[in-house]
Amino acid sequence: MQEREIYLDNPPLGEALGKYFKELEEAGALKPTGAEVVDVREALGRITSEPVFARISSPHYNAAAMDGIAVSAKDTFGASEKNPVRLKEGVNFWPVDTGDPLPPGCDAVIMIEEVHPLEGGEVEIVSPCAPWDNVRSIGEDVAATELIVPENHRLRPQDLSAVIAAGHETVKVRKKPKVAVIPTGSELVDPGTPLKPGDIIESNSAMLAGLVEEWGGKAIVMEKVKDDFKLIMQRVQKAVELADVVLINAGSSAGTEDYTSNCIKALGKLSVHGVAIRPGKPVVLGLIEGKPVIGIPGYPVSAYLAMELFVKPVLYKMQGLPVPGREKIKARLSRRVVSSIGTLEFLRVKVGRLGGEYVASPLSRGAGVIMSVVRADGMVRIPETKEGIEAGEYVEVELLKSQEEIENSVLIIGSHDVSIDILANEIKRFYPEITLSSAHVGSMGGIMALMRGEAHLAGIHLLDPDTGEYNVSYIKKYLPNRRIFLVNLAYRQQGLMVKKGNPKGVKGIEDLMREDITFINRQKGAGTRILLDLKLKELGIDPVQIKGYGKEEYTHLAVAATVAGGGADVGLGIMAAAKAFDLDFIPVAPERYDIAIPEEFYHTDLMQKILEIMRSDEFKKKIESLGGYDTSMTGELIGGD
Amino acid sequence: MQEREIYLDNPPLGEALGKYFKELEEAGALKPTGAEVVDVREALGRITSEPVFARISSPHYNAAAMDGIAVSAKDTFGASEKNPVRLKEGVNFWPVDTGDPLPPGCDAVIMIEEVHPLEGGEVEIVSPCAPWDNVRSIGEDVAATELIVPENHRLRPQDLSAVIAAGHETVKVRKKPKVAVIPTGSELVDPGTPLKPGDIIESNSAMLAGLVEEWGGKAIVMEKVKDDFKLIMQRVQKAVELADVVLINAGSSAGTEDYTSNCIKALGKLSVHGVAIRPGKPVVLGLIEGKPVIGIPGYPVSAYLAMELFVKPVLYKMQGLPVPGREKIKARLSRRVVSSIGTLEFLRVKVGRLGGEYVASPLSRGAGVIMSVVRADGMVRIPETKEGIEAGEYVEVELLKSQEEIENSVLIIGSHDVSIDILANEIKRFYPEITLSSAHVGSMGGIMALMRGEAHLAGIHLLDPDTGEYNVSYIKKYLPNRRIFLVNLAYRQQGLMVKKGNPKGVKGIEDLMREDITFINRQKGAGTRILLDLKLKELGIDPVQIKGYGKEEYTHLAVAATVAGGGADVGLGIMAAAKAFDLDFIPVAPERYDIAIPEEFYHTDLMQKILEIMRSDEFKKKIESLGGYDTSMTGELIGGD
């Protein structure tokens, strides 16, 4: 088996950043990029490479600030109701509109409303004016030679206007730093390629290029390279010629960043290989020909973090800009998180405003789960010195969304149902400011989330084996002192999902005991799991008789995917999921899926808008079209406790 | 003289917005723009026009999550240090790298570190593994059919990556709303045209187009049109064909928005003409062929506000997005501001963090002063129901910059000097995160600003006529209980500025009395004014003998501009200003320009960085090159009190 370098004792983040940026500074790799001259009208968002001083004043002449007549103020002295003063057009007054230059000898403007026209081109005024009344004098807005915007300034729309008014047609701005992105990995295929096992769609470079563009750089995405040291060397050499910064995106295989580090060693200087962070540990930091060359890990979340921590400051420094910080808030962590001493962990969290404070709930911690970054509202740093964070501890969250968006986010935690996705989308369609943000942890997980105060809503379908009733008894048992409203989302059919054509001839739950059948289960606490266990009990089947009973998935779709992928023969789930994966579906039981809403949230504006959407015909129609749903009770109140 | 419509009783902002947006809704003018299909890799920042569901799962096969060997977990049961289990390659184990698909029959991966190689292709393990250990199962990141991003979602870099990983090559996004911008006004000339009095450079459309782009639209700037009703009508008709929204930018003359309102009346429906706001009052709101047509006032600050208040919500609604609010902070208003009952005023303010709170200082209120928007850190709304705001009242500021930028802003208030502009620029060059933000209100104004706690620093050059010493006695008198450090910025020559060639043969202060000479003065409290008054006293000249003594400007440059423009024959000011306007300069006296620094600010990191810049040779060289400066004491401490 292939040998790999072991990089024990990775330096902590601060040390790695300090060392690398010192070396970059010394090599002159961070000095601002050169300048280019652009038309001011095309300079929006560009960074000035030198200060802009006014060439001319604005106004560049003394201008009437009102419609009226221009006069010499001294001709009006002494005017009053009793002793009106007469002025003659072309002799001692001239009509002017706003913006007109003052005629020679004039130093004031009288508003048209204060002028009484007489016959023969004469007018009368009944009060004097002072010199410079109603005049915009030279330089009132911009005085020639004054500083309009300094160097290192990002040009905003109002700046463009001022720079033009100050007499400029062009402006000197920094060239955008060019960043080459090299995707590597023999497993990579282009988007759209038919996939075989082992293929991975090359999706990272879109994110890398997008981040580069957001940070003011110009991304050059190069052709992907196989895991071949010589080919990678050639591509890196070419990239160093083309660009100011080179990013080598490793394959997702654990050892492939060694190609990057060896390549940097061969062509330049390796500064750091491996940093004590998670995700993002296998980042590689180096220099070739005085240019930053950074090895970005292959797992997407690691890649995202490596970009944020190492590439962002490089790009901002090259543009002469401060590195913008993220907005931070204090939040209560809803669940305990364990982490390793010696590693700085970046935990993705959902954040909700609940009971007057922010509550952060941890998302999937896997480095391969890009959806955890898509879904995240923020990041929490768990320092190297801590073994984790206790539930209820207050943490600092670096927000990935604006605080305004967080305030308008409704967190629904519980069992997954496709109708929740549909609901989330309908809400965004009619109320773009509201986000219904879901986390899938099963029905009991949803009830626990309400108990811990980490969710606004819970999506549940919990069958009480004793009463045959859904949800009500669980709410009473686990949330005894709270008033909870239950609103029906839909009735849905639960059933066994099997491969198209039902090759193993599955007829019902009793077939799960068969030796030739592998099952894929849902996690403990999931409503579907409770239904299964009840059915097994009714049939007197011992779970140990079922192959695969111990292998759990967290959503209907993951179960269906497992069956479709051959990882199991049968799973229990909803018809919509079976349909999505083109599986056959053997009905087992209908079940009621409700949304549990604590009273204090039920009466909010936000919730009323969501209920309005749930009760709309359009929403019901979209749900029905999925198949296996009955919406006759959708949006109806089931009852409080 | 031409007649104009009088629009008394302008509706308040809320009423105007309500009426207009109701009419737009009814006309269907705000429905989201149509969709277009773009490559996901080019979709950064675009808005989804439909939800994106996953086409495939990621991973789409069960994948090794570690480098190691793939096994069937049941083959490892019972393994221990005492009873190691042997496995044979190709029979019951297969080497895998991270990302490899699991071979058929395998359901777990054992990390390479836990595998002991033997001879003959065999390995030994000493602990069992459980099914699915170290396996990334199908759909762990993305499950086919799940919602990746909803409709009305702005695509971020991480979203692009997730959408590609979910099996998409393209994505449906909203077309950018097209916005035609029509500059009107016979006085307008293109940037770069040699100017004659009355000409105004067409600078507004760059700002209008820039704002449209920032808000997600596509701006189409059309050729400018003279104030000719027929021509304007033709241009508007063409614009309505081309674009989704039409902006008609009035000339700066008071009556020209009537062309816009009459044009809208003729071609469509006029909704609102004039709103009780300042600046921005003469805005015109209408519809032509079901499209929003908005008359933007000609003065740049009015234009900026009309865009923000009326065009921004139109564009966001057309994209299906919520209108983003501005960050708000509470600040103490430093000075009293008087405003009119019945008008909602938008006051531009500088904001500084001073003495543990935010302090907002009003900037120029003129609608024609675009530099007030360039310089502003925020806006304060003075409601219709108030006659103004008292000094010391707390106000809500809508920020135009980030709070982080405000925290790193140093406010210097006082006398204007070109060297302050140079210093501001040098600071931005070396410390891009720091902004030296200046307001020009004269030396005494600077001292008052320190008294009121509205500035970090004051720039002063106040001559004590009794001692002949600069600044020290003023600090003692006006800030008796505070410890203030004085640091020299430079010694500079004050003198009389006259037209090139000195056509009136001015030799000194005594010439100001001459009948054929008009003077332009500085405002009361300005150090230059005190110097003048002292010199006049020494010479026994009564100010009433000086023509123009009563006309005041607020900066050296404005005085020089007035002389250069022929508004006066002589002004007193510094050599740098004379040089900038190519004026002759007759020295009167050297003076010391110091920066007054309260003790509590002197010791901050921010101030130490500024002092470091002031003491640098590069800064001194740049000042010297302006002419008329002596930097031998620059950056030196003059003394405390």
mmCIF file of N, CA and C in Angstrom, chain A residues 277-350:
data_model
loop_
_atom_site.group_PDB
_atom_site.id
_atom_site.type_symbol
_atom_site.label_atom_id
_atom_site.label_comp_id
_atom_site.label_asym_id
_atom_site.label_seq_id
_atom_site.Cartn_x
_atom_site.Cartn_y
_atom_site.Cartn_z
ATOM 1 N N ILE A 277 -6.808 22.581 12.591
ATOM 2 C CA ILE A 277 -8.200 23.027 12.509
ATOM 3 C C ILE A 277 -9.046 21.892 11.955
ATOM 4 N N ARG A 278 -10.358 21.976 12.195
ATOM 5 C CA ARG A 278 -11.254 20.966 11.647
ATOM 6 C C ARG A 278 -12.569 21.619 11.307
ATOM 7 N N PRO A 279 -13.088 21.501 10.103
ATOM 8 C CA PRO A 279 -12.438 20.900 8.932
ATOM 9 C C PRO A 279 -11.342 21.826 8.389
ATOM 10 N N GLY A 280 -10.579 21.324 7.453
ATOM 11 C CA GLY A 280 -9.577 22.155 6.779
ATOM 12 C C GLY A 280 -8.154 21.784 7.109
ATOM 13 N N LYS A 281 -7.974 20.770 7.971
ATOM 14 C CA LYS A 281 -6.636 20.411 8.438
ATOM 15 C C LYS A 281 -5.597 20.257 7.333
ATOM 16 N N PRO A 282 -5.875 19.539 6.234
ATOM 17 C CA PRO A 282 -4.770 19.257 5.308
ATOM 18 C C PRO A 282 -4.416 20.402 4.354
ATOM 19 N N VAL A 283 -4.670 21.645 4.736
ATOM 20 C CA VAL A 283 -4.315 22.768 3.870
ATOM 21 C C VAL A 283 -2.786 22.847 3.715
ATOM 22 N N VAL A 284 -2.357 23.295 2.540
ATOM 23 C CA VAL A 284 -0.920 23.420 2.247
ATOM 24 C C VAL A 284 -0.643 24.863 1.855
ATOM 25 N N LEU A 285 0.325 25.492 2.520
ATOM 26 C CA LEU A 285 0.614 26.907 2.265
ATOM 27 C C LEU A 285 2.033 27.057 1.744
ATOM 28 N N GLY A 286 2.208 27.673 0.607
ATOM 29 C CA GLY A 286 3.547 27.810 0.056
ATOM 30 C C GLY A 286 3.691 29.005 -0.863
ATOM 31 N N LEU A 287 4.847 29.125 -1.446
ATOM 32 C CA LEU A 287 5.189 30.218 -2.366
ATOM 33 C C LEU A 287 5.950 29.651 -3.544
ATOM 34 N N ILE A 288 5.592 30.096 -4.738
ATOM 35 C CA ILE A 288 6.402 29.774 -5.913
ATOM 36 C C ILE A 288 6.644 31.079 -6.663
ATOM 37 N N GLU A 289 7.898 31.358 -6.954
ATOM 38 C CA GLU A 289 8.257 32.615 -7.630
ATOM 39 C C GLU A 289 7.614 33.829 -6.977
ATOM 40 N N GLY A 290 7.642 33.856 -5.655
ATOM 41 C CA GLY A 290 7.108 35.010 -4.937
ATOM 42 C C GLY A 290 5.602 35.133 -4.984
ATOM 43 N N LYS A 291 4.905 34.093 -5.423
ATOM 44 C CA LYS A 291 3.443 34.144 -5.458
ATOM 45 C C LYS A 291 2.852 33.115 -4.507
ATOM 46 N N PRO A 292 1.763 33.471 -3.833
ATOM 47 C CA PRO A 292 1.137 32.510 -2.920
ATOM 48 C C PRO A 292 0.560 31.327 -3.716
ATOM 49 N N VAL A 293 0.910 30.124 -3.272
ATOM 50 C CA VAL A 293 0.352 28.907 -3.864
ATOM 51 C C VAL A 293 -0.235 28.113 -2.703
ATOM 52 N N ILE A 294 -1.528 27.861 -2.764
ATOM 53 C CA ILE A 294 -2.214 27.277 -1.614
ATOM 54 C C ILE A 294 -2.913 25.987 -2.029
ATOM 55 N N GLY A 295 -2.650 24.939 -1.265
ATOM 56 C CA GLY A 295 -3.319 23.668 -1.496
ATOM 57 C C GLY A 295 -4.611 23.637 -0.705
ATOM 58 N N ILE A 296 -5.732 23.592 -1.416
ATOM 59 C CA ILE A 296 -7.053 23.597 -0.784
ATOM 60 C C ILE A 296 -7.508 22.143 -0.658
ATOM 61 N N PRO A 297 -7.939 21.718 0.551
ATOM 62 C CA PRO A 297 -8.350 20.317 0.716
ATOM 63 C C PRO A 297 -9.536 19.959 -0.194
ATOM 64 N N GLY A 298 -9.683 18.656 -0.429
ATOM 65 C CA GLY A 298 -10.694 18.204 -1.379
ATOM 66 C C GLY A 298 -12.116 18.178 -0.857
ATOM 67 N N TYR A 299 -12.284 17.888 0.435
ATOM 68 C CA TYR A 299 -13.647 17.869 0.975
ATOM 69 C C TYR A 299 -14.213 19.281 0.951
ATOM 70 N N PRO A 300 -15.474 19.422 0.514
ATOM 71 C CA PRO A 300 -15.976 20.772 0.256
ATOM 72 C C PRO A 300 -16.011 21.691 1.469
ATOM 73 N N VAL A 301 -16.338 21.168 2.643
ATOM 74 C CA VAL A 301 -16.387 22.052 3.808
ATOM 75 C C VAL A 301 -14.971 22.468 4.208
ATOM 76 N N SER A 302 -14.023 21.529 4.093
ATOM 77 C CA SER A 302 -12.623 21.866 4.353
ATOM 78 C C SER A 302 -12.165 22.929 3.370
ATOM 79 N N ALA A 303 -12.576 22.779 2.108
ATOM 80 C CA ALA A 303 -12.195 23.736 1.075
ATOM 81 C C ALA A 303 -12.749 25.117 1.405
ATOM 82 N N TYR A 304 -14.014 25.155 1.808
ATOM 83 C CA TYR A 304 -14.651 26.427 2.143
ATOM 84 C C TYR A 304 -13.885 27.140 3.257
ATOM 85 N N LEU A 305 -13.532 26.374 4.295
ATOM 86 C CA LEU A 305 -12.836 26.984 5.430
ATOM 87 C C LEU A 305 -11.433 27.424 5.071
ATOM 88 N N ALA A 306 -10.726 26.598 4.287
ATOM 89 C CA ALA A 306 -9.362 26.970 3.895
ATOM 90 C C ALA A 306 -9.399 28.257 3.074
ATOM 91 N N MET A 307 -10.410 28.413 2.239
ATOM 92 C CA MET A 307 -10.559 29.634 1.448
ATOM 93 C C MET A 307 -10.752 30.841 2.372
ATOM 94 N N GLU A 308 -11.679 30.691 3.279
ATOM 95 C CA GLU A 308 -12.033 31.765 4.205
ATOM 96 C C GLU A 308 -10.840 32.184 5.080
ATOM 97 N N LEU A 309 -10.107 31.187 5.562
ATOM 98 C CA LEU A 309 -9.054 31.492 6.535
ATOM 99 C C LEU A 309 -7.749 31.942 5.878
ATOM 100 N N PHE A 310 -7.432 31.412 4.697
ATOM 101 C CA PHE A 310 -6.116 31.689 4.130
ATOM 102 C C PHE A 310 -6.164 32.506 2.830
ATOM 103 N N VAL A 311 -7.139 32.245 1.972
ATOM 104 C CA VAL A 311 -7.159 32.915 0.669
ATOM 105 C C VAL A 311 -7.781 34.315 0.774
ATOM 106 N N LYS A 312 -8.830 34.430 1.570
ATOM 107 C CA LYS A 312 -9.497 35.732 1.722
ATOM 108 C C LYS A 312 -8.522 36.833 2.171
ATOM 109 N N PRO A 313 -7.738 36.616 3.247
ATOM 110 C CA PRO A 313 -6.815 37.694 3.635
ATOM 111 C C PRO A 313 -5.767 37.997 2.561
ATOM 112 N N VAL A 314 -5.324 36.981 1.823
ATOM 113 C CA VAL A 314 -4.356 37.231 0.742
ATOM 114 C C VAL A 314 -4.977 38.188 -0.279
ATOM 115 N N LEU A 315 -6.215 37.893 -0.698
ATOM 116 C CA LEU A 315 -6.842 38.716 -1.742
ATOM 117 C C LEU A 315 -7.109 40.141 -1.257
ATOM 118 N N TYR A 316 -7.587 40.280 -0.035
ATOM 119 C CA TYR A 316 -7.861 41.638 0.458
ATOM 120 C C TYR A 316 -6.569 42.439 0.575
ATOM 121 N N LYS A 317 -5.520 41.808 1.081
ATOM 122 C CA LYS A 317 -4.246 42.530 1.204
ATOM 123 C C LYS A 317 -3.738 42.965 -0.168
ATOM 124 N N MET A 318 -3.879 42.107 -1.158
ATOM 125 C CA MET A 318 -3.422 42.460 -2.510
ATOM 126 C C MET A 318 -4.194 43.631 -3.099
ATOM 127 N N GLN A 319 -5.401 43.871 -2.567
ATOM 128 C CA GLN A 319 -6.190 45.001 -3.061
ATOM 129 C C GLN A 319 -6.058 46.226 -2.163
ATOM 130 N N GLY A 320 -5.202 46.117 -1.122
ATOM 131 C CA GLY A 320 -5.045 47.252 -0.217
ATOM 132 C C GLY A 320 -6.264 47.492 0.654
ATOM 133 N N LEU A 321 -7.026 46.432 0.905
ATOM 134 C CA LEU A 321 -8.257 46.582 1.683
ATOM 135 C C LEU A 321 -8.146 45.854 3.006
ATOM 136 N N PRO A 322 -8.845 46.352 4.038
ATOM 137 C CA PRO A 322 -8.902 45.578 5.278
ATOM 138 C C PRO A 322 -9.734 44.318 5.044
ATOM 139 N N VAL A 323 -9.392 43.265 5.769
ATOM 140 C CA VAL A 323 -10.162 42.026 5.644
ATOM 141 C C VAL A 323 -11.462 42.214 6.432
ATOM 142 N N PRO A 324 -12.620 42.158 5.742
ATOM 143 C CA PRO A 324 -13.855 42.416 6.476
ATOM 144 C C PRO A 324 -14.165 41.286 7.445
ATOM 145 N N GLY A 325 -14.577 41.653 8.644
ATOM 146 C CA GLY A 325 -14.982 40.631 9.609
ATOM 147 C C GLY A 325 -16.432 40.247 9.373
ATOM 148 N N ARG A 326 -16.826 39.162 9.963
ATOM 149 C CA ARG A 326 -18.234 38.774 9.887
ATOM 150 C C ARG A 326 -18.978 39.369 11.073
ATOM 151 N N GLU A 327 -20.260 39.611 10.881
ATOM 152 C CA GLU A 327 -21.109 40.048 11.978
ATOM 153 C C GLU A 327 -21.140 38.935 13.027
ATOM 154 N N LYS A 328 -21.096 39.323 14.306
ATOM 155 C CA LYS A 328 -21.079 38.312 15.363
ATOM 156 C C LYS A 328 -22.238 38.510 16.319
ATOM 157 N N ILE A 329 -22.789 37.400 16.776
ATOM 158 C CA ILE A 329 -23.818 37.496 17.808
ATOM 159 C C ILE A 329 -23.523 36.463 18.878
ATOM 160 N N LYS A 330 -24.148 36.649 20.026
ATOM 161 C CA LYS A 330 -24.032 35.706 21.125
ATOM 162 C C LYS A 330 -25.246 34.781 21.050
ATOM 163 N N ALA A 331 -25.025 33.502 21.175
ATOM 164 C CA ALA A 331 -26.161 32.578 21.117
ATOM 165 C C ALA A 331 -25.963 31.470 22.134
ATOM 166 N N ARG A 332 -27.087 30.881 22.510
ATOM 167 C CA ARG A 332 -27.047 29.738 23.426
ATOM 168 C C ARG A 332 -26.943 28.477 22.585
ATOM 169 N N LEU A 333 -25.988 27.633 22.879
ATOM 170 C CA LEU A 333 -25.853 26.390 22.118
ATOM 171 C C LEU A 333 -26.905 25.402 22.620
ATOM 172 N N SER A 334 -27.660 24.811 21.692
ATOM 173 C CA SER A 334 -28.801 24.004 22.114
ATOM 174 C C SER A 334 -28.392 22.606 22.563
ATOM 175 N N ARG A 335 -27.292 22.098 22.000
ATOM 176 C CA ARG A 335 -26.907 20.726 22.310
ATOM 177 C C ARG A 335 -25.426 20.645 22.621
ATOM 178 N N ARG A 336 -25.057 19.680 23.382
ATOM 179 C CA ARG A 336 -23.664 19.456 23.748
ATOM 180 C C ARG A 336 -22.884 19.021 22.524
ATOM 181 N N VAL A 337 -21.672 19.548 22.412
ATOM 182 C CA VAL A 337 -20.806 19.157 21.304
ATOM 183 C C VAL A 337 -19.450 18.794 21.880
ATOM 184 N N VAL A 338 -18.940 17.624 21.494
ATOM 185 C CA VAL A 338 -17.643 17.181 21.979
ATOM 186 C C VAL A 338 -16.614 17.416 20.880
ATOM 187 N N SER A 339 -15.464 17.968 21.236
ATOM 188 C CA SER A 339 -14.430 18.147 20.213
ATOM 189 C C SER A 339 -13.065 17.777 20.783
ATOM 190 N N SER A 340 -12.032 17.785 19.956
ATOM 191 C CA SER A 340 -10.715 17.328 20.409
ATOM 192 C C SER A 340 -9.875 18.487 20.903
ATOM 193 N N ILE A 341 -9.242 18.264 22.035
ATOM 194 C CA ILE A 341 -8.231 19.192 22.549
ATOM 195 C C ILE A 341 -7.143 19.316 21.466
ATOM 196 N N GLY A 342 -6.667 20.518 21.264
ATOM 197 C CA GLY A 342 -5.562 20.684 20.316
ATOM 198 C C GLY A 342 -6.018 21.012 18.903
ATOM 199 N N THR A 343 -7.314 20.928 18.659
ATOM 200 C CA THR A 343 -7.826 21.261 17.330
ATOM 201 C C THR A 343 -8.882 22.351 17.456
ATOM 202 N N LEU A 344 -8.755 23.371 16.617
ATOM 203 C CA LEU A 344 -9.765 24.430 16.563
ATOM 204 C C LEU A 344 -10.855 23.957 15.627
ATOM 205 N N GLU A 345 -12.050 23.769 16.164
ATOM 206 C CA GLU A 345 -13.126 23.285 15.299
ATOM 207 C C GLU A 345 -14.075 24.404 14.891
ATOM 208 N N PHE A 346 -14.467 24.369 13.630
ATOM 209 C CA PHE A 346 -15.457 25.311 13.113
ATOM 210 C C PHE A 346 -16.781 24.567 12.963
ATOM 211 N N LEU A 347 -17.685 24.856 13.879
ATOM 212 C CA LEU A 347 -18.952 24.154 13.928
ATOM 213 C C LEU A 347 -19.996 24.960 13.159
ATOM 214 N N ARG A 348 -20.656 24.319 12.180
ATOM 215 C CA ARG A 348 -21.735 25.017 11.466
ATOM 216 C C ARG A 348 -23.011 24.918 12.304
ATOM 217 N N VAL A 349 -23.703 26.030 12.415
ATOM 218 C CA VAL A 349 -24.926 26.044 13.232
ATOM 219 C C VAL A 349 -26.065 26.740 12.507
ATOM 220 N N LYS A 350 -27.257 26.304 12.838
ATOM 221 C CA LYS A 350 -28.485 27.036 12.530
ATOM 222 C C LYS A 350 -28.709 27.997 13.684
#
